[in-house]
mmCIF file of C-alpha atoms in Angstrom:
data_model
loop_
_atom_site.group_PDB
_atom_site.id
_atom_site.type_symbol
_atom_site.label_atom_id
_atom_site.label_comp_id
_atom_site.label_asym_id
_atom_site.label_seq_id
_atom_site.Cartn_x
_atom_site.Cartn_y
_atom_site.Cartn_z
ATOM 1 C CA UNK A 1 13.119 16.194 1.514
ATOM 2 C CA UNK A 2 12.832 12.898 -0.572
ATOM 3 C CA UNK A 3 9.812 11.583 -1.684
ATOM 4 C CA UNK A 4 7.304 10.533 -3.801
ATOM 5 C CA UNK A 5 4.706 13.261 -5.830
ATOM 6 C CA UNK A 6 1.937 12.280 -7.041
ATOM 7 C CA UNK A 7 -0.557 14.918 -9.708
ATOM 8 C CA UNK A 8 -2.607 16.246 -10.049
ATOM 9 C CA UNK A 9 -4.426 15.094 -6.798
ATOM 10 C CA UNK A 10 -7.580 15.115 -8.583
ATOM 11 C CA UNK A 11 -8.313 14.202 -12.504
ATOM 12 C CA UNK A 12 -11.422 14.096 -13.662
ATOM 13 C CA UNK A 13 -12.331 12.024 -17.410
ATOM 14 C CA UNK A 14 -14.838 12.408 -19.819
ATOM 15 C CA UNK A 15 -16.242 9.140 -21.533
ATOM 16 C CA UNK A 16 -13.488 7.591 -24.057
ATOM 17 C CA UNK A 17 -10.514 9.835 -22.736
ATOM 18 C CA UNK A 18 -6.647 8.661 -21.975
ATOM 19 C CA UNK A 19 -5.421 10.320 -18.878
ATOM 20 C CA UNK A 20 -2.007 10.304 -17.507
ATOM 21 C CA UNK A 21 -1.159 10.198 -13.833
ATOM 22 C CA UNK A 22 2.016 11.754 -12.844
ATOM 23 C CA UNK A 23 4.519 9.801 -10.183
ATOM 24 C CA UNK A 24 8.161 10.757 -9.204
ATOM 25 C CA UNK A 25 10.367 10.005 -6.853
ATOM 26 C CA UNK A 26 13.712 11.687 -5.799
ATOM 27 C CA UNK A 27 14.651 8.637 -3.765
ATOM 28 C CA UNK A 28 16.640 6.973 -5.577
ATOM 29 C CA UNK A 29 14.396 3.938 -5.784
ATOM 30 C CA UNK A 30 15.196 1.259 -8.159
ATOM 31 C CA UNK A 31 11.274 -0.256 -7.974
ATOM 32 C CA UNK A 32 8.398 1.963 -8.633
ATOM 33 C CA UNK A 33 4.406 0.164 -8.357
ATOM 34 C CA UNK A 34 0.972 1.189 -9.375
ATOM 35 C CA UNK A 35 -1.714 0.111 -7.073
ATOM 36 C CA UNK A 36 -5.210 0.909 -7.326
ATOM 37 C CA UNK A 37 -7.176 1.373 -4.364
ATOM 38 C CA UNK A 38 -11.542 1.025 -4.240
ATOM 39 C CA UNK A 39 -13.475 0.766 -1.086
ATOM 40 C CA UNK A 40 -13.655 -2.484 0.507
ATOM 41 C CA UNK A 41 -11.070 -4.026 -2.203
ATOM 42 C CA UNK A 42 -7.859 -2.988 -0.684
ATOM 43 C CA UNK A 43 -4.871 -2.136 -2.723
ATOM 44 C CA UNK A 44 -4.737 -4.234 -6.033
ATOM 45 C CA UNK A 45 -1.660 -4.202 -8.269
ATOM 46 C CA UNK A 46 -1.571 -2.596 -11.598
ATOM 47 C CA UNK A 47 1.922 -2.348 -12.937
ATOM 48 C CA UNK A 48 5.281 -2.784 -11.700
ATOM 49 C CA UNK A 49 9.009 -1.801 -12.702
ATOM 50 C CA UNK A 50 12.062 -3.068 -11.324
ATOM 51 C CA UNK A 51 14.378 -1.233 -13.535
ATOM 52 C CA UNK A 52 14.068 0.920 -15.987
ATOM 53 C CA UNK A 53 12.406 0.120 -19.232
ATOM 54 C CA UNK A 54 11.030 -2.735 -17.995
ATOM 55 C CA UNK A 55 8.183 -3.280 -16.586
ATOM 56 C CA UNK A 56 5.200 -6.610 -15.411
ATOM 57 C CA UNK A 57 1.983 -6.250 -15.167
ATOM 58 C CA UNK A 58 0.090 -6.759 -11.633
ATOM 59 C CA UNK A 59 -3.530 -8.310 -11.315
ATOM 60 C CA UNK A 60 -5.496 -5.826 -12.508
ATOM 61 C CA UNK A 61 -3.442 -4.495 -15.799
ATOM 62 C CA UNK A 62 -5.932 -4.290 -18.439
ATOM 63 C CA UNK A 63 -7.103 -0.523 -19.716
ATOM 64 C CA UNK A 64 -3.675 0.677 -18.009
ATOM 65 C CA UNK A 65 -0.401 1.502 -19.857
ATOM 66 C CA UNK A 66 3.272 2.515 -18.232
ATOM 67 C CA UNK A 67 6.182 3.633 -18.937
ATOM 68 C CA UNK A 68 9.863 3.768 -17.261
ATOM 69 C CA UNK A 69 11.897 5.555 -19.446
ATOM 70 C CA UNK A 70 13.940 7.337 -16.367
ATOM 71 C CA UNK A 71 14.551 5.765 -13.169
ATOM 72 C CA UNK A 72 13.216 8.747 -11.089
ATOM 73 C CA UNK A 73 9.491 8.731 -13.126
ATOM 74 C CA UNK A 74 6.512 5.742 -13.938
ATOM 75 C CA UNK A 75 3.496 7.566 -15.101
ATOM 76 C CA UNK A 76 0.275 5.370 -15.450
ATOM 77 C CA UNK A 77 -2.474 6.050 -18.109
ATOM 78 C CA UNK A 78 -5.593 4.649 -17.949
ATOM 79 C CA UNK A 79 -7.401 4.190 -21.181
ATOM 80 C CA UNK A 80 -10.412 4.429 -22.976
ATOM 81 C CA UNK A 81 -9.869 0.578 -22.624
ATOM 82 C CA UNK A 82 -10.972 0.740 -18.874
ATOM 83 C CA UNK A 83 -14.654 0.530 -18.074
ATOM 84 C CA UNK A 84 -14.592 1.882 -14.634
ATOM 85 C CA UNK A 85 -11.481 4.194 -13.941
ATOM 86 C CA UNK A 86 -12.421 5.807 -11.196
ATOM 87 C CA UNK A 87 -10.973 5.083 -8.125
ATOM 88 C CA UNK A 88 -7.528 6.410 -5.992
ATOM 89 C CA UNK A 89 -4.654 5.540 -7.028
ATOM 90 C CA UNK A 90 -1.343 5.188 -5.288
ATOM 91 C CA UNK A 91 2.502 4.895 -6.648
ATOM 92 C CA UNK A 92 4.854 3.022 -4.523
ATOM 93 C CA UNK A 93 8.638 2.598 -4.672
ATOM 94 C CA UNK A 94 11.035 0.370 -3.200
ATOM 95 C CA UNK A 95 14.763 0.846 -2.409
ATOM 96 C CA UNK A 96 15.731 -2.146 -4.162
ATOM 97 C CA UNK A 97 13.732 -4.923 -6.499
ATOM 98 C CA UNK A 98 13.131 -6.460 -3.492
ATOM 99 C CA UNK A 99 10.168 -6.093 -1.688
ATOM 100 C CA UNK A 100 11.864 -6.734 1.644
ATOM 101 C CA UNK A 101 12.199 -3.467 2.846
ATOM 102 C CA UNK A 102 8.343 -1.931 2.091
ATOM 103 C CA UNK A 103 7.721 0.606 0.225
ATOM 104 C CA UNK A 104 6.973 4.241 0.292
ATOM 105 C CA UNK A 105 3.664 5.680 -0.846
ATOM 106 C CA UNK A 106 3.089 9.076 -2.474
ATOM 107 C CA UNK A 107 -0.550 10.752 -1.444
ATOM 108 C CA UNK A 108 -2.469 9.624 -4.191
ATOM 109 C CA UNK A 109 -4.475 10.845 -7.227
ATOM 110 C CA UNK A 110 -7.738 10.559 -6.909
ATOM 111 C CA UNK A 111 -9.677 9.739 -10.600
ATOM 112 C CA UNK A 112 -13.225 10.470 -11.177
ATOM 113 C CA UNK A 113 -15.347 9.930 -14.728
ATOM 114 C CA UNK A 114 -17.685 12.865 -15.391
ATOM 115 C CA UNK B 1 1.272 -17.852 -2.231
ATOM 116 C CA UNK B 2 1.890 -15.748 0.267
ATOM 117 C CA UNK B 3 -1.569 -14.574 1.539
ATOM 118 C CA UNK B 4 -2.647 -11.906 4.024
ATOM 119 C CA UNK B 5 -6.179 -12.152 5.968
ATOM 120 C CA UNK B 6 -7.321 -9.220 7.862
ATOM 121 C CA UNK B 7 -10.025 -10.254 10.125
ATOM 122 C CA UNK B 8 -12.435 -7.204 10.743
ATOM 123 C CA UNK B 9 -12.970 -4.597 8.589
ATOM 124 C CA UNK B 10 -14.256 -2.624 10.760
ATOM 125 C CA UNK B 11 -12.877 -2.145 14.633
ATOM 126 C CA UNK B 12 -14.614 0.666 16.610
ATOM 127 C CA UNK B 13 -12.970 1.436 20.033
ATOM 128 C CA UNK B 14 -13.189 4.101 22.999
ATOM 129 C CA UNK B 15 -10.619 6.739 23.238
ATOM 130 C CA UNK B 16 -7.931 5.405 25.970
ATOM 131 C CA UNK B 17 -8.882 1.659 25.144
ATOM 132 C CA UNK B 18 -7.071 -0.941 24.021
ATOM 133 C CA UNK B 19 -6.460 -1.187 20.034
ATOM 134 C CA UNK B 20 -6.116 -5.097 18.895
ATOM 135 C CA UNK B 21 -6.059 -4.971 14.462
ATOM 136 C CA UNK B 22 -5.545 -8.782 13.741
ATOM 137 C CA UNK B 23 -3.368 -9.801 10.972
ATOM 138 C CA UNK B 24 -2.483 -13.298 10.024
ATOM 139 C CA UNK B 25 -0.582 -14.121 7.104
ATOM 140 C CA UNK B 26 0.508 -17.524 4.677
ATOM 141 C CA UNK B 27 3.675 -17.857 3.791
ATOM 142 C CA UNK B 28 5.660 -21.303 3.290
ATOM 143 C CA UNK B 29 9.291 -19.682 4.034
ATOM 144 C CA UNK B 30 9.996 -16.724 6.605
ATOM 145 C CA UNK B 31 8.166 -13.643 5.785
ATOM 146 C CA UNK B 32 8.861 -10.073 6.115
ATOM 147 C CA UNK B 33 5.515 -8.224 7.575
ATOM 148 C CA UNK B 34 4.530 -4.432 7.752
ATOM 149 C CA UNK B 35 1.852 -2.753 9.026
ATOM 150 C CA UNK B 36 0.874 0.763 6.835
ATOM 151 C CA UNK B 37 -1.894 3.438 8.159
ATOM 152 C CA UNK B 38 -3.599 5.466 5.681
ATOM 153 C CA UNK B 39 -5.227 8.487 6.620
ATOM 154 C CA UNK B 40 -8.506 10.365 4.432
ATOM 155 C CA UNK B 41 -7.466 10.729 1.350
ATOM 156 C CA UNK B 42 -3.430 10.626 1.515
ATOM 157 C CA UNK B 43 -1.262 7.548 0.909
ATOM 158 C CA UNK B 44 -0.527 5.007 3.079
ATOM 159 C CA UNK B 45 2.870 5.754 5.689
ATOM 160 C CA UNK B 46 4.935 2.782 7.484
ATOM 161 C CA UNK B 47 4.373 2.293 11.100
ATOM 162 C CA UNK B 48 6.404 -0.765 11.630
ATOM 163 C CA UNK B 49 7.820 -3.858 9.915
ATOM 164 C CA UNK B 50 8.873 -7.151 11.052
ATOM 165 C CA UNK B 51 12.706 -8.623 9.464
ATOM 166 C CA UNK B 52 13.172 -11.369 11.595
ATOM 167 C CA UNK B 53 15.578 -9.441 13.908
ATOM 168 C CA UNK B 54 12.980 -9.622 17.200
ATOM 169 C CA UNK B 55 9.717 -10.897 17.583
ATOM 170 C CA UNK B 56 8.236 -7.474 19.385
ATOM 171 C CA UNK B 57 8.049 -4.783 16.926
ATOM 172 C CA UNK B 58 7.734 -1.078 18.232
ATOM 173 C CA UNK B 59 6.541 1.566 15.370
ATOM 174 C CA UNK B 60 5.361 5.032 15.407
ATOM 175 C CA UNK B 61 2.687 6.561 17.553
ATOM 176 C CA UNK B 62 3.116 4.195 20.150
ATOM 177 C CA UNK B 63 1.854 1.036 18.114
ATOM 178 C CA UNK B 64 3.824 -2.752 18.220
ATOM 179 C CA UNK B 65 2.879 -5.471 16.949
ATOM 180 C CA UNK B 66 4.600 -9.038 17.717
ATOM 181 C CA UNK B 67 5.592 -11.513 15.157
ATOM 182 C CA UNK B 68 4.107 -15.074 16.168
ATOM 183 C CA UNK B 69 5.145 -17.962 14.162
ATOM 184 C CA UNK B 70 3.362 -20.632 15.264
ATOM 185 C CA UNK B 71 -0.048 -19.063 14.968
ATOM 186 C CA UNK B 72 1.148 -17.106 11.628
ATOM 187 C CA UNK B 73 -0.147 -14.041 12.956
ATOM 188 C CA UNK B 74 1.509 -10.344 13.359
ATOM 189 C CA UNK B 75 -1.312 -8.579 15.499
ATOM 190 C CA UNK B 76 -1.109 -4.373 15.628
ATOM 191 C CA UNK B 77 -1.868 -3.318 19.640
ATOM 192 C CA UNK B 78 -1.546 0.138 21.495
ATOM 193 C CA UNK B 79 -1.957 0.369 24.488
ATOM 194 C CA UNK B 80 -4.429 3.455 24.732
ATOM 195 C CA UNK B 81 -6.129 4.746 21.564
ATOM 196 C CA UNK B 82 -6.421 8.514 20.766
ATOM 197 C CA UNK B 83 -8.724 10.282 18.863
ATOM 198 C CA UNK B 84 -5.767 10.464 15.804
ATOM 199 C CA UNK B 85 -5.433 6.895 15.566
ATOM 200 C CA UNK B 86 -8.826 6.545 13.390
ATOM 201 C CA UNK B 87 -7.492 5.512 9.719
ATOM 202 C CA UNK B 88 -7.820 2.418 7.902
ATOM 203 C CA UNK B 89 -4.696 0.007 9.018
ATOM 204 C CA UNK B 90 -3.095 -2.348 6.474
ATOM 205 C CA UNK B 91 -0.783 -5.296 7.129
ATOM 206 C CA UNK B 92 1.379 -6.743 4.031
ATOM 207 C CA UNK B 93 3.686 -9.480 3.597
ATOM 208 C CA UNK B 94 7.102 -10.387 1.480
ATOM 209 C CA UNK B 95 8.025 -13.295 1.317
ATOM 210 C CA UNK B 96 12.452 -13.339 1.693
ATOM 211 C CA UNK B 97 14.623 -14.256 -1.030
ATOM 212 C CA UNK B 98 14.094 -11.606 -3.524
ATOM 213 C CA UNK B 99 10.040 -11.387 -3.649
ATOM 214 C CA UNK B 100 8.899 -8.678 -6.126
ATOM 215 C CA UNK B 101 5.886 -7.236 -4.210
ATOM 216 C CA UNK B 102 3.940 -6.690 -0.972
ATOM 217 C CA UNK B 103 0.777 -8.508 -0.510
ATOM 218 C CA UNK B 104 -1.436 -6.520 1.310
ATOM 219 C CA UNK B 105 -4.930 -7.097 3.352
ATOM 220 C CA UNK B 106 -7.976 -5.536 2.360
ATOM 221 C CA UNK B 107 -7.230 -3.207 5.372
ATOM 222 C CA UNK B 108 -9.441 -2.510 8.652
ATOM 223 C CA UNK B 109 -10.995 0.750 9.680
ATOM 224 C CA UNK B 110 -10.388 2.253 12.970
ATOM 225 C CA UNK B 111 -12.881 3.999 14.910
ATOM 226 C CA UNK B 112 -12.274 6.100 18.002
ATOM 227 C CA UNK B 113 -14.965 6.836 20.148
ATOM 228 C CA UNK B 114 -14.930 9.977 22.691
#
């Protein structure tokens, strides 16, 4: 079946540590998003990529970094950079660079600093 | 801008009552709306979207949700809530022509009551 996959489901970060979020899709998506999701706050907008390698940052971009080097992948990493990481986090594609059609989630990877 | 505004972030109702999740949006051109449910923990799965082809939008699990222009809203309803139906609800907007990204509302939590 097609889909998103998100890992690991949970990550947990010392102090001053880079971690990488996995996300890929076998959809055959041209968009893939980053959103981050705390309580109360909704889904904010890290990063996005229309194509591949290229990518905009969303609202909330600083202490995160992205790549697109292949269509089917966008990992996230979240820096040393970023005072309070932890927090779910949710990848999102779209068919086309459009937003017209929605999106499709994957299930989330939920970050927490130890 | 487009804008969404969820009103109620909370919404607790009986099992077998009616479920009402407001949702009104701002958008200067003709949007495209969607409502997403997001269950404990997972990501967040389409239950219906509005593309301008009718006004009355029937989803998944027995939700619709009608498109009303002139008050720029795009209300969720079912007719009978079940026990399942507690998740948080989110509606988003795009607005046509080619827009990049769903906004989305800062969501509103369903309760079901036995």
């Amino acid at each position: 079946d097609g889909g998103i996959t998100q890992s690991p489901k949970y990550l947990f970060r010392k102090e001053g540590q880079n971690v990488t979020l996995s996300c890929e899709q076998n959809l055959n998506h041209d968009a893939m998003y980053w959103y981050r999701q705390d309580p109360g706050q909704g889904l904010r907008l890290i990063y996005y990529s229309q194509i591949v390698n290229d990518f905009q940052k969303g609202d909330i971009a600083e202490g995160y970094s992205v790549s697109r080097e292949k269509k089917e992948s966008f990992p996230l990493t979240v820096t040393s950079a970023q005072k309070n990481p932890t927090a779910f986090y949710l990848c999102a594609s779209s068919i086309t660079p459009s937003a017209n059609y929605g999106y499709t989630f994957g299930s989330g990877t939920r970050l927490t600093v130890v | 801008a487009q804008s969404v505004t969820q009103l109620g972030s909370h919404v607790s109702v009986s099992e077998g009552a009616l479920v009402l999740l407001r949702c009104n949006y701002s958008s200067s051109v003709p949007p495209y709306l969607f409502w997403y449910v997001q269950y404990p923990n997972q990501g967040l799965q389409l239950l219906l979207k509005y593309t301008s082809a009718a006004t009355l939008v029937k989803g998944i699990n027995g939700f619709e949700a009608e498109f009303k222009k002139s008050e720029t809203s795009f209300h969720l309803t079912k007719p009978s809530a079940h026990m399942s139906d507690a998740a948080e609800y989110f509606c988003a907007v795009s607005v046509g022509g080619g827009s990049e990204k769903l906004v989305f509302g800062k969501g509103t939590k369903l309760t079901v009551n036995p």
